[in-house]
Amino acid sequence: MQYGMIIDLERCVGCHACTIACRAEWEVPVPYQRNWVKRLGPTMTDDGMASTYYPGLCNHCDKPPCVDECPADTVEMTFTDYKSGKTKTMEVAATWKDPFDGSVQVDKERCLGCGACADACPYGARYVNPDLADDDSEGKVDKCTYCKPRVEAGLIPACVQTCITDARIFGDLSDPNSEVSKYVKKGAKGLEVKGGHLGPNSRYFGNKKDMGLLFADYTPEMADMGSVKRRAMMASMVKPAMKKAKDIGLLGLAGAMLVKGLSDNEDSK
Amino acid sequence: MAFNLTRRKFLQTASLAAAAVPLSKVVSASTGVTKAPLDAKGTNGDKTVVGGICEMCFWRCQLVGKVRDGRLMKLEGNPKSIDNGTAICARGNAGVKLLYDVDRLKYPMKNVGKRGEPKWKRISWKEALDECGSKLKSTVDKYGAQGICVFPHGSSAKYPMHYFERAVGTHNVSEASFFQCRGIRDTAYVATIGKAPGEKIDMPNTKVLFFIGDHLGENVHVSHIKAYIQGLQNGAKLIVADPRFSASAAKADIWVQIKPGTDTAYILAIMNYLVKNNKYDKKFVEEHTDGFEEFSAAISEWSLEKAAKECDIPAEQIKEVAEMLAANAPNVAIHPGRHVSWYGNDFQRQRALACLTGILGAYYVKGGWVPSKGPKVGGVSWAKEDHGHKYNLNFDHHEDEKVHPFNPPGTPTELIRDCAISGKPYPIKSCVVWGQNPMQTIPGQEKMKDLFRAMDFVMCVDVMPTDVTMWADILLPEASYLERYDYIKKGTQWDLSKEHQQYISARIPFIPAMFERKDQIYITNEIAKRMGHEAKIPVKTIEEMVDKSLATANLSIEKLKAEDGIHIQPGKDPYGIPEDFEVLLYNEDIEDAGHPGAPTYKPVEQPPKGFARLLYGRAPVHTFNRSQNNVWLKNAMPDNPVWLNDQVAANLGLIDGDVVGFVNSEGVESRTTTTVKVTPGIRKDCVYMYHGYGSANPLLTIGVGAGVDDQSLITKLAVDPETGCNGMRNNFVKLIKDGKVLDIPA
Amino acid sequence: MPSPDTSQDIATLYRFLAQCMHYPDSDWMNEDFLNVFYNLLGTLGGIEEGVEIRKSINNAEDYLEDLQVEYTRLFINGVPHVVAPPYGSVYMDKSLQGTFAGNTLAFYREKGFAMDQNADLPDHLIHELEFLSLLAEENDSAGEKEFLKKLFRPWYTQFHARVTKEAHHPYFRVVVMLIDFFTKEEDEDGFQPNEA
């Protein structure tokens, strides 16, 4: 399975409902954002005067460059397909690509807040929320999750639900019969980086003029990985200091289990 | 640090004990925090509350609220809605931030300083109402009911407006939504087809959509946009006449880059072409119109060439549009517009649109103008009383007729202001402002200030400290649309080709009113009691009003709640023309009143040398300036860049993002600055900006000074002669960069 | 660990500070109150502050109205703008009832308290001081310390700065100084770390 989102520019009117609904749903503080709408043009193109929108969000890439840059220690994590119940165990840092639904997720508990992943993202789809800073970090990274908690509860993403023209369509790109796959067959395309193969899964559909304008204005370059790596390295170097924090984290985990054990006992009384 | 002890030392010494004893005597015994048992776990999921009706704009979508621990976390479209469905726009989504806006009015306040330079003091409701009641009563006792003028706006202002009009008996009521917005549209269509048109065009099922200045997409009303996009998806052609490449123009098949102010000439030429070439609907004209001869004679001068010259567009394109309309008639949707008070020649333009729809036979047919058949729900308000014409400012007693014969309900704003400021023909000494912000919605800010200065008493009721509230003597905090019962929203499914359904819903609060905010029924009734109208009070509470209205449709608040906030019932087929339906292509009454009886183009003033015409419009994330202080919306579109033609910009040496101010042809400068948006998508003779920015009121801590207030530059007011409404697009500006005034090249 | 008696006194102190932040009303803002207030200042060595307040009260035509206008301007709706709304969420979330208010309420719950029906919002300065007083009554100094650190000081320092800078009336400047004084974190020796 690979979740994906289509944005139909023929339908989109650039109203910003999606960005505000996301803010409300996930308490995203101003001025940060998980998704955005930019107005393009009016400008003269080869196909005539054009003006359209760039409603952007995380592309949950096939090969997400952000995931590799996370300097947090890896842990073994077991993933469960909420549909089939199948499980899979992988070594992951604090951010990963879900082996079942293909979405890119973050574990805020273990995030160091270094921002290397945000720097690595050519779309600017991640931000470090400094309000969530704690003793172990300067903040926590936040991003679009394709509304994973909502989707797993049987809802659709908040931006899709509120879209006033049904310009946003969410679904499984690996299912050829899904609405999103039909759009891909009709020509929906992701904003692939120049000369790269990230495989963005948020894709755009529109007429030639509007698509031309969008791709001319917002085809990104790969991030300067040199500086990303430096950032990640620095975060790793301060790890000795973080170690203390980690120990506390482990203690906290044990403590929580103890409490849970006790309350279980109480329940059984 | 002033204190010579540290906290720790102080707490360790005997001084604490010594100090604590007297302290305990002067503190009140109760606290807001009381000991309670630990909550049972399991209420973590947010509660869904039904029955909300949005009021971030006046389309009023149906909502549900997500409530956590008494906090409203999120608003969503009501899944049961057949209007907006689960969708709500950016403003609707940001309603939470209006509810919890820290600048919102919380308690009644009295100005103990000068009017317009307030020093606010929180007072009790009793004191506030006593003051309002006694001051208004003394105005009535001294000067008569006409001594009170009222500026109402929004659904909560209906009840108090009826009180002042009907029970108190003043004609001096002016609603901005009529006089500065859509009033002309309504009266022009009434003078043509006998009814106000709303925006009731069957867009999903049309073949051609024709917009004059409508910029859907920037102007967002959810189900209207749904219908518009559905129409395009279904293959409708879109024609947009606009000096600017608007959001709609960007989706159009034909963009008519028309010269501002010349729209009527354009429509007349289309109609003349249709008539001359026998491309109009003869059967419809014969059966359902009147005055075709006078009409066709009156418009016959408008050849394609003449209009092409006047409108600065190719004759060939006018023909193309006319042919497209004729080829697809009668399934064509001529949009009646919404905000139409533009140039002071607007009544005639609106008449022309209604006539064009008529000669294309596009009334009551698929894809044309079709009023849906909604459910009937009775309203409850103050009983109507006849107060005669004696003190009606819109009545010429010599001629024994109205000054502006086709005026919308109420009295034109200018007549009220002139009377209040001059004291002639009679004194107006008290002013009630309810939900309207006439400092920004009505052009001529200095004149408005003069009105307030002439008053003995000014009271304002609002949810936010808008610009006008600075002029109040007493300022009352109203419960917002999320905190009160109120409006009954009814209608049908938005796509008329789908199963015919009707819905009825009522506004039900998501959370109790915070602080000391009250609803309009309470406030109005308490004032009425103090003015001696207790016996006439129609309902005691707002719940009673809503329940009484719902009862006329066999519903109640309880029943609605049980039906998830919306009652749905079978509807009726809206297509099919009523036999007596008639389009007055030529209207004798208009002629008799001294105005042209057939749609007629009146040229408007042109920009003086070096100036460009100032045009304005809607931003999709704002409702005028009402939403400027919303932190989420402000963040989405923080200012209103001025659109400037790219060639003009090159001539002036301006580039995208340059910061500019403005000066208008009367020498008025903008208080603030904004950035330049350089684009080929606007004509050279005009500039454009979103309306509602640049609020002057420092009480709006988020919105103040962001962008430029277009209204402050609209100092010249055209008055539409038939209606008395204001035309606001005859103002001309130059840009100011780094203190230097730049001449706009011709 | 403070003795139960001391705790009770600290509780009273918090309650007094809360009282100082109520809308000035003749019910409580009277000679008796002011005398107690001056006394407390005297005990703390704040004689000058007391004199300054006394002066502006004695010189006023209607000192209560002055205080009411100033309270309204500072904390409710003011010109040129509401200076310092006394709600934590305003500083942390730029809105009333933000996440911070939710966290504050959750902390009250955790400690076994709930908001009264007629209460203002949970993160109102008065309620936070009342809550601190209730914690002190229960001798929960760990809870007091945690609350101050996590949910009180982060916004109070900003609030305090705004009032100090913008207040026209010395009464409010001194009240926020008192609250600051009694809620500041100190090390063993009574030194206060710099707050960013």
mmCIF file with all atom_site columns, N, CA and C in Angstrom, chain B residues 2 4-5 7-8 27-29 31-32 34-36 38-39 69 71 97 100 102-103 106 109 121-122 515 698-699, chain C residues 15 19 23 44 49 65 72 76-78 80-82 87 95-98 109 112 114 116 130 138 181-182 186:
data_model
loop_
_atom_site.group_PDB
_atom_site.id
_atom_site.type_symbol
_atom_site.label_atom_id
_atom_site.label_alt_id
_atom_site.label_comp_id
_atom_site.label_asym_id
_atom_site.label_entity_id
_atom_site.label_seq_id
_atom_site.pdbx_PDB_ins_code
_atom_site.Cartn_x
_atom_site.Cartn_y
_atom_site.Cartn_z
_atom_site.occupancy
_atom_site.B_iso_or_equiv
_atom_site.pdbx_formal_charge
_atom_site.auth_seq_id
_atom_site.auth_comp_id
_atom_site.auth_asym_id
_atom_site.auth_atom_id
_atom_site.pdbx_PDB_model_num
ATOM 1   N N  . ALA B 1 2   ? 13.018  46.210 44.214 1.00 0.00 ? 2   ALA B N  1
ATOM 2   C CA . ALA B 1 2   ? 12.629  47.168 45.256 1.00 0.00 ? 2   ALA B CA 1
ATOM 3   C C  . ALA B 1 2   ? 12.633  46.555 46.653 1.00 0.00 ? 2   ALA B C  1
ATOM 4   N N  . ASN B 1 4   ? 13.693  44.487 49.898 1.00 0.00 ? 4   ASN B N  1
ATOM 5   C CA . ASN B 1 4   ? 15.006  44.209 50.466 1.00 0.00 ? 4   ASN B CA 1
ATOM 6   C C  . ASN B 1 4   ? 15.126  42.801 51.044 1.00 0.00 ? 4   ASN B C  1
ATOM 7   N N  . LEU B 1 5   ? 14.117  41.985 50.845 1.00 0.00 ? 5   LEU B N  1
ATOM 8   C CA . LEU B 1 5   ? 14.160  40.598 51.305 1.00 0.00 ? 5   LEU B CA 1
ATOM 9   C C  . LEU B 1 5   ? 14.097  39.682 50.102 1.00 0.00 ? 5   LEU B C  1
ATOM 10  N N  . ARG B 1 7   ? 12.462  36.125 48.664 1.00 0.00 ? 7   ARG B N  1
ATOM 11  C CA . ARG B 1 7   ? 11.226  35.414 48.942 1.00 0.00 ? 7   ARG B CA 1
ATOM 12  C C  . ARG B 1 7   ? 11.455  34.371 50.031 1.00 0.00 ? 7   ARG B C  1
ATOM 13  N N  . ARG B 1 8   ? 12.572  33.623 49.827 1.00 0.00 ? 8   ARG B N  1
ATOM 14  C CA . ARG B 1 8   ? 12.861  32.539 50.772 1.00 0.00 ? 8   ARG B CA 1
ATOM 15  C C  . ARG B 1 8   ? 13.006  33.061 52.192 1.00 0.00 ? 8   ARG B C  1
ATOM 16  N N  . VAL B 1 27  ? -9.284  39.126 51.971 1.00 0.00 ? 27  VAL B N  1
ATOM 17  C CA . VAL B 1 27  ? -9.526  38.333 50.773 1.00 0.00 ? 27  VAL B CA 1
ATOM 18  C C  . VAL B 1 27  ? -10.897 37.689 50.851 1.00 0.00 ? 27  VAL B C  1
ATOM 19  N N  . SER B 1 28  ? -11.529 37.525 49.687 1.00 0.00 ? 28  SER B N  1
ATOM 20  C CA . SER B 1 28  ? -12.850 36.889 49.705 1.00 0.00 ? 28  SER B CA 1
ATOM 21  C C  . SER B 1 28  ? -12.687 35.397 49.921 1.00 0.00 ? 28  SER B C  1
ATOM 22  N N  . ALA B 1 29  ? -13.714 34.794 50.468 1.00 0.00 ? 29  ALA B N  1
ATOM 23  C CA . ALA B 1 29  ? -13.614 33.401 50.901 1.00 0.00 ? 29  ALA B CA 1
ATOM 24  C C  . ALA B 1 29  ? -13.614 32.422 49.726 1.00 0.00 ? 29  ALA B C  1
ATOM 25  N N  . THR B 1 31  ? -13.087 30.792 45.893 1.00 0.00 ? 31  THR B N  1
ATOM 26  C CA . THR B 1 31  ? -12.150 30.797 44.773 1.00 0.00 ? 31  THR B CA 1
ATOM 27  C C  . THR B 1 31  ? -12.849 30.190 43.576 1.00 0.00 ? 31  THR B C  1
ATOM 28  N N  . GLY B 1 32  ? -12.248 30.337 42.420 1.00 0.00 ? 32  GLY B N  1
ATOM 29  C CA . GLY B 1 32  ? -12.820 29.736 41.216 1.00 0.00 ? 32  GLY B CA 1
ATOM 30  C C  . GLY B 1 32  ? -12.404 28.288 41.066 1.00 0.00 ? 32  GLY B C  1
ATOM 31  N N  . THR B 1 34  ? -12.228 24.681 42.820 1.00 0.00 ? 34  THR B N  1
ATOM 32  C CA . THR B 1 34  ? -12.727 23.948 43.982 1.00 0.00 ? 34  THR B CA 1
ATOM 33  C C  . THR B 1 34  ? -12.223 22.513 43.928 1.00 0.00 ? 34  THR B C  1
ATOM 34  N N  . LYS B 1 35  ? -12.166 21.933 45.077 1.00 0.00 ? 35  LYS B N  1
ATOM 35  C CA . LYS B 1 35  ? -11.709 20.557 45.203 1.00 0.00 ? 35  LYS B CA 1
ATOM 36  C C  . LYS B 1 35  ? -12.748 19.638 44.560 1.00 0.00 ? 35  LYS B C  1
ATOM 37  N N  . ALA B 1 36  ? -12.298 18.724 43.728 1.00 0.00 ? 36  ALA B N  1
ATOM 38  C CA . ALA B 1 36  ? -13.237 17.800 43.100 1.00 0.00 ? 36  ALA B CA 1
ATOM 39  C C  . ALA B 1 36  ? -12.588 16.435 43.004 1.00 0.00 ? 36  ALA B C  1
ATOM 40  N N  . LEU B 1 38  ? -11.127 13.110 41.299 1.00 0.00 ? 38  LEU B N  1
ATOM 41  C CA . LEU B 1 38  ? -10.479 12.926 40.001 1.00 0.00 ? 38  LEU B CA 1
ATOM 42  C C  . LEU B 1 38  ? -11.515 12.475 38.987 1.00 0.00 ? 38  LEU B C  1
ATOM 43  N N  . ASP B 1 39  ? -11.468 13.095 37.828 1.00 0.00 ? 39  ASP B N  1
ATOM 44  C CA . ASP B 1 39  ? -12.394 12.695 36.769 1.00 0.00 ? 39  ASP B CA 1
ATOM 45  C C  . ASP B 1 39  ? -12.163 11.231 36.413 1.00 0.00 ? 39  ASP B C  1
ATOM 46  N N  . ASP B 1 69  ? -12.976 19.103 26.993 1.00 0.00 ? 69  ASP B N  1
ATOM 47  C CA . ASP B 1 69  ? -12.859 19.777 28.293 1.00 0.00 ? 69  ASP B CA 1
ATOM 48  C C  . ASP B 1 69  ? -13.444 21.183 28.266 1.00 0.00 ? 69  ASP B C  1
ATOM 49  N N  . ARG B 1 71  ? -13.487 23.178 25.923 1.00 0.00 ? 71  ARG B N  1
ATOM 50  C CA . ARG B 1 71  ? -12.842 24.022 24.926 1.00 0.00 ? 71  ARG B CA 1
ATOM 51  C C  . ARG B 1 71  ? -13.291 23.596 23.551 1.00 0.00 ? 71  ARG B C  1
ATOM 52  N N  . LYS B 1 97  ? -10.852 30.681 16.400 1.00 0.00 ? 97  LYS B N  1
ATOM 53  C CA . LYS B 1 97  ? -9.961  31.771 16.812 1.00 0.00 ? 97  LYS B CA 1
ATOM 54  C C  . LYS B 1 97  ? -10.716 33.076 17.025 1.00 0.00 ? 97  LYS B C  1
ATOM 55  N N  . TYR B 1 100 ? -12.121 32.621 20.587 1.00 0.00 ? 100 TYR B N  1
ATOM 56  C CA . TYR B 1 100 ? -11.113 32.773 21.639 1.00 0.00 ? 100 TYR B CA 1
ATOM 57  C C  . TYR B 1 100 ? -10.167 33.942 21.388 1.00 0.00 ? 100 TYR B C  1
ATOM 58  N N  . VAL B 1 102 ? -8.492  37.156 21.993 1.00 0.00 ? 102 VAL B N  1
ATOM 59  C CA . VAL B 1 102 ? -8.318  37.832 23.281 1.00 0.00 ? 102 VAL B CA 1
ATOM 60  C C  . VAL B 1 102 ? -8.801  39.278 23.221 1.00 0.00 ? 102 VAL B C  1
ATOM 61  N N  . ASP B 1 103 ? -8.850  39.849 22.023 1.00 0.00 ? 103 ASP B N  1
ATOM 62  C CA . ASP B 1 103 ? -9.296  41.238 21.907 1.00 0.00 ? 103 ASP B CA 1
ATOM 63  C C  . ASP B 1 103 ? -10.814 41.369 21.933 1.00 0.00 ? 103 ASP B C  1
ATOM 64  N N  . LYS B 1 106 ? -15.675 41.622 26.182 1.00 0.00 ? 106 LYS B N  1
ATOM 65  C CA . LYS B 1 106 ? -15.981 40.646 27.223 1.00 0.00 ? 106 LYS B CA 1
ATOM 66  C C  . LYS B 1 106 ? -17.026 41.136 28.215 1.00 0.00 ? 106 LYS B C  1
ATOM 67  N N  . MET B 1 109 ? -18.884 48.122 28.716 1.00 0.00 ? 109 MET B N  1
ATOM 68  C CA . MET B 1 109 ? -17.926 49.171 29.055 1.00 0.00 ? 109 MET B CA 1
ATOM 69  C C  . MET B 1 109 ? -18.529 50.543 28.803 1.00 0.00 ? 109 MET B C  1
ATOM 70  N N  . LYS B 1 121 ? -14.168 51.862 30.866 1.00 0.00 ? 121 LYS B N  1
ATOM 71  C CA . LYS B 1 121 ? -14.287 51.364 32.229 1.00 0.00 ? 121 LYS B CA 1
ATOM 72  C C  . LYS B 1 121 ? -15.319 50.251 32.198 1.00 0.00 ? 121 LYS B C  1
ATOM 73  N N  . ARG B 1 122 ? -14.959 49.117 32.743 1.00 0.00 ? 122 ARG B N  1
ATOM 74  C CA . ARG B 1 122 ? -15.917 48.016 32.815 1.00 0.00 ? 122 ARG B CA 1
ATOM 75  C C  . ARG B 1 122 ? -17.040 48.392 33.767 1.00 0.00 ? 122 ARG B C  1
ATOM 76  N N  . PHE B 1 515 ? -17.443 34.973 29.548 1.00 0.00 ? 515 PHE B N  1
ATOM 77  C CA . PHE B 1 515 ? -17.410 36.277 30.229 1.00 0.00 ? 515 PHE B CA 1
ATOM 78  C C  . PHE B 1 515 ? -18.846 36.761 30.458 1.00 0.00 ? 515 PHE B C  1
ATOM 79  N N  . PRO B 1 698 ? -6.450  50.212 17.044 1.00 0.00 ? 698 PRO B N  1
ATOM 80  C CA . PRO B 1 698 ? -5.386  49.531 17.773 1.00 0.00 ? 698 PRO B CA 1
ATOM 81  C C  . PRO B 1 698 ? -5.919  48.457 18.721 1.00 0.00 ? 698 PRO B C  1
ATOM 82  N N  . LEU B 1 699 ? -7.231  48.447 18.947 1.00 0.00 ? 699 LEU B N  1
ATOM 83  C CA . LEU B 1 699 ? -7.781  47.380 19.797 1.00 0.00 ? 699 LEU B CA 1
ATOM 84  C C  . LEU B 1 699 ? -7.640  46.023 19.125 1.00 0.00 ? 699 LEU B C  1
ATOM 85  N N  . ARG C 2 15  ? -3.578  33.812 48.162 1.00 0.00 ? 15  ARG C N  1
ATOM 86  C CA . ARG C 2 15  ? -4.968  34.273 48.050 1.00 0.00 ? 15  ARG C CA 1
ATOM 87  C C  . ARG C 2 15  ? -5.040  35.789 48.044 1.00 0.00 ? 15  ARG C C  1
ATOM 88  N N  . GLN C 2 19  ? -6.478  38.218 45.214 1.00 0.00 ? 19  GLN C N  1
ATOM 89  C CA . GLN C 2 19  ? -7.442  39.281 45.505 1.00 0.00 ? 19  GLN C CA 1
ATOM 90  C C  . GLN C 2 19  ? -7.018  40.603 44.849 1.00 0.00 ? 19  GLN C C  1
ATOM 91  N N  . TYR C 2 23  ? -11.105 42.801 39.711 1.00 0.00 ? 23  TYR C N  1
ATOM 92  C CA . TYR C 2 23  ? -11.538 44.114 39.232 1.00 0.00 ? 23  TYR C CA 1
ATOM 93  C C  . TYR C 2 23  ? -11.803 45.006 40.426 1.00 0.00 ? 23  TYR C C  1
ATOM 94  N N  . LEU C 2 44  ? 8.013   44.123 53.527 1.00 0.00 ? 44  LEU C N  1
ATOM 95  C CA . LEU C 2 44  ? 8.969   43.695 52.507 1.00 0.00 ? 44  LEU C CA 1
ATOM 96  C C  . LEU C 2 44  ? 10.012  44.766 52.212 1.00 0.00 ? 44  LEU C C  1
ATOM 97  N N  . GLU C 2 49  ? 7.247   52.229 47.363 1.00 0.00 ? 49  GLU C N  1
ATOM 98  C CA . GLU C 2 49  ? 6.142   51.811 46.499 1.00 0.00 ? 49  GLU C CA 1
ATOM 99  C C  . GLU C 2 49  ? 4.806   52.143 47.158 1.00 0.00 ? 49  GLU C C  1
ATOM 100 N N  . GLU C 2 65  ? -12.467 54.844 40.272 1.00 0.00 ? 65  GLU C N  1
ATOM 101 C CA . GLU C 2 65  ? -12.684 54.883 38.818 1.00 0.00 ? 65  GLU C CA 1
ATOM 102 C C  . GLU C 2 65  ? -11.350 54.850 38.074 1.00 0.00 ? 65  GLU C C  1
ATOM 103 N N  . THR C 2 72  ? -9.349  48.003 33.204 1.00 0.00 ? 72  THR C N  1
ATOM 104 C CA . THR C 2 72  ? -9.995  47.695 31.923 1.00 0.00 ? 72  THR C CA 1
ATOM 105 C C  . THR C 2 72  ? -8.981  47.800 30.783 1.00 0.00 ? 72  THR C C  1
ATOM 106 N N  . ILE C 2 76  ? -8.674  44.056 30.097 1.00 0.00 ? 76  ILE C N  1
ATOM 107 C CA . ILE C 2 76  ? -9.924  43.672 29.412 1.00 0.00 ? 76  ILE C CA 1
ATOM 108 C C  . ILE C 2 76  ? -9.908  44.143 27.964 1.00 0.00 ? 76  ILE C C  1
ATOM 109 N N  . ASN C 2 77  ? -10.163 45.411 27.727 1.00 0.00 ? 77  ASN C N  1
ATOM 110 C CA . ASN C 2 77  ? -10.069 45.990 26.387 1.00 0.00 ? 77  ASN C CA 1
ATOM 111 C C  . ASN C 2 77  ? -9.537  47.389 26.586 1.00 0.00 ? 77  ASN C C  1
ATOM 112 N N  . GLY C 2 78  ? -8.485  47.741 25.914 1.00 0.00 ? 78  GLY C N  1
ATOM 113 C CA . GLY C 2 78  ? -7.916  49.058 26.173 1.00 0.00 ? 78  GLY C CA 1
ATOM 114 C C  . GLY C 2 78  ? -7.494  49.793 24.931 1.00 0.00 ? 78  GLY C C  1
ATOM 115 N N  . PRO C 2 80  ? -4.226  52.107 23.592 1.00 0.00 ? 80  PRO C N  1
ATOM 116 C CA . PRO C 2 80  ? -4.314  51.689 22.197 1.00 0.00 ? 80  PRO C CA 1
ATOM 117 C C  . PRO C 2 80  ? -4.566  50.196 21.999 1.00 0.00 ? 80  PRO C C  1
ATOM 118 N N  . HIS C 2 81  ? -4.332  49.368 22.969 1.00 0.00 ? 81  HIS C N  1
ATOM 119 C CA . HIS C 2 81  ? -4.723  47.966 22.828 1.00 0.00 ? 81  HIS C CA 1
ATOM 120 C C  . HIS C 2 81  ? -4.741  47.342 24.214 1.00 0.00 ? 81  HIS C C  1
ATOM 121 N N  . VAL C 2 82  ? -5.392  46.215 24.310 1.00 0.00 ? 82  VAL C N  1
ATOM 122 C CA . VAL C 2 82  ? -5.414  45.567 25.623 1.00 0.00 ? 82  VAL C CA 1
ATOM 123 C C  . VAL C 2 82  ? -3.976  45.156 25.929 1.00 0.00 ? 82  VAL C C  1
ATOM 124 N N  . TYR C 2 87  ? -4.184  35.948 30.945 1.00 0.00 ? 87  TYR C N  1
ATOM 125 C CA . TYR C 2 87  ? -4.391  34.529 30.636 1.00 0.00 ? 87  TYR C CA 1
ATOM 126 C C  . TYR C 2 87  ? -3.106  33.955 30.036 1.00 0.00 ? 87  TYR C C  1
ATOM 127 N N  . SER C 2 95  ? -3.699  33.145 21.880 1.00 0.00 ? 95  SER C N  1
ATOM 128 C CA . SER C 2 95  ? -5.155  33.012 21.805 1.00 0.00 ? 95  SER C CA 1
ATOM 129 C C  . SER C 2 95  ? -5.639  32.602 23.185 1.00 0.00 ? 95  SER C C  1
ATOM 130 N N  . LEU C 2 96  ? -6.923  32.865 23.464 1.00 0.00 ? 96  LEU C N  1
ATOM 131 C CA . LEU C 2 96  ? -7.496  32.285 24.679 1.00 0.00 ? 96  LEU C CA 1
ATOM 132 C C  . LEU C 2 96  ? -7.698  30.792 24.443 1.00 0.00 ? 96  LEU C C  1
ATOM 133 N N  . GLN C 2 97  ? -7.796  30.036 25.500 1.00 0.00 ? 97  GLN C N  1
ATOM 134 C CA . GLN C 2 97  ? -8.177  28.625 25.431 1.00 0.00 ? 97  GLN C CA 1
ATOM 135 C C  . GLN C 2 97  ? -7.319  27.813 24.455 1.00 0.00 ? 97  GLN C C  1
ATOM 136 N N  . GLY C 2 98  ? -6.053  28.128 24.367 1.00 0.00 ? 98  GLY C N  1
ATOM 137 C CA . GLY C 2 98  ? -5.164  27.340 23.530 1.00 0.00 ? 98  GLY C CA 1
ATOM 138 C C  . GLY C 2 98  ? -4.708  26.082 24.254 1.00 0.00 ? 98  GLY C C  1
ATOM 139 N N  . ARG C 2 109 ? -6.649  19.152 37.358 1.00 0.00 ? 109 ARG C N  1
ATOM 140 C CA . ARG C 2 109 ? -7.316  17.853 37.465 1.00 0.00 ? 109 ARG C CA 1
ATOM 141 C C  . ARG C 2 109 ? -6.426  16.844 38.168 1.00 0.00 ? 109 ARG C C  1
ATOM 142 N N  . GLY C 2 112 ? -6.432  17.090 41.560 1.00 0.00 ? 112 GLY C N  1
ATOM 143 C CA . GLY C 2 112 ? -7.737  16.884 42.182 1.00 0.00 ? 112 GLY C CA 1
ATOM 144 C C  . GLY C 2 112 ? -8.617  18.107 42.250 1.00 0.00 ? 112 GLY C C  1
ATOM 145 N N  . ALA C 2 114 ? -11.064 21.129 40.138 1.00 0.00 ? 114 ALA C N  1
ATOM 146 C CA . ALA C 2 114 ? -11.814 21.415 38.921 1.00 0.00 ? 114 ALA C CA 1
ATOM 147 C C  . ALA C 2 114 ? -12.237 22.871 38.957 1.00 0.00 ? 114 ALA C C  1
ATOM 148 N N  . ASP C 2 116 ? -14.714 25.966 39.000 1.00 0.00 ? 116 ASP C N  1
ATOM 149 C CA . ASP C 2 116 ? -16.036 26.300 39.475 1.00 0.00 ? 116 ASP C CA 1
ATOM 150 C C  . ASP C 2 116 ? -16.896 26.739 38.293 1.00 0.00 ? 116 ASP C C  1
ATOM 151 N N  . GLU C 2 130 ? -4.938  31.217 42.999 1.00 0.00 ? 130 GLU C N  1
ATOM 152 C CA . GLU C 2 130 ? -5.822  30.469 43.897 1.00 0.00 ? 130 GLU C CA 1
ATOM 153 C C  . GLU C 2 130 ? -5.391  29.007 43.980 1.00 0.00 ? 130 GLU C C  1
ATOM 154 N N  . GLU C 2 138 ? -2.570  22.324 51.046 1.00 0.00 ? 138 GLU C N  1
ATOM 155 C CA . GLU C 2 138 ? -2.373  20.874 51.140 1.00 0.00 ? 138 GLU C CA 1
ATOM 156 C C  . GLU C 2 138 ? -0.917  20.517 51.396 1.00 0.00 ? 138 GLU C C  1
ATOM 157 N N  . PHE C 2 181 ? 7.652   38.537 42.762 1.00 0.00 ? 181 PHE C N  1
ATOM 158 C CA . PHE C 2 181 ? 8.508   38.267 43.903 1.00 0.00 ? 181 PHE C CA 1
ATOM 159 C C  . PHE C 2 181 ? 8.172   36.933 44.575 1.00 0.00 ? 181 PHE C C  1
ATOM 160 N N  . PHE C 2 182 ? 6.893   36.677 44.720 1.00 0.00 ? 182 PHE C N  1
ATOM 161 C CA . PHE C 2 182 ? 6.487   35.474 45.453 1.00 0.00 ? 182 PHE C CA 1
ATOM 162 C C  . PHE C 2 182 ? 6.423   34.206 44.592 1.00 0.00 ? 182 PHE C C  1
ATOM 163 N N  . GLU C 2 186 ? 14.046  30.150 43.087 1.00 0.00 ? 186 GLU C N  1
ATOM 164 C CA . GLU C 2 186 ? 15.309  30.524 43.728 1.00 0.00 ? 186 GLU C CA 1
ATOM 165 C C  . GLU C 2 186 ? 16.122  29.271 43.990 1.00 0.00 ? 186 GLU C C  1
#
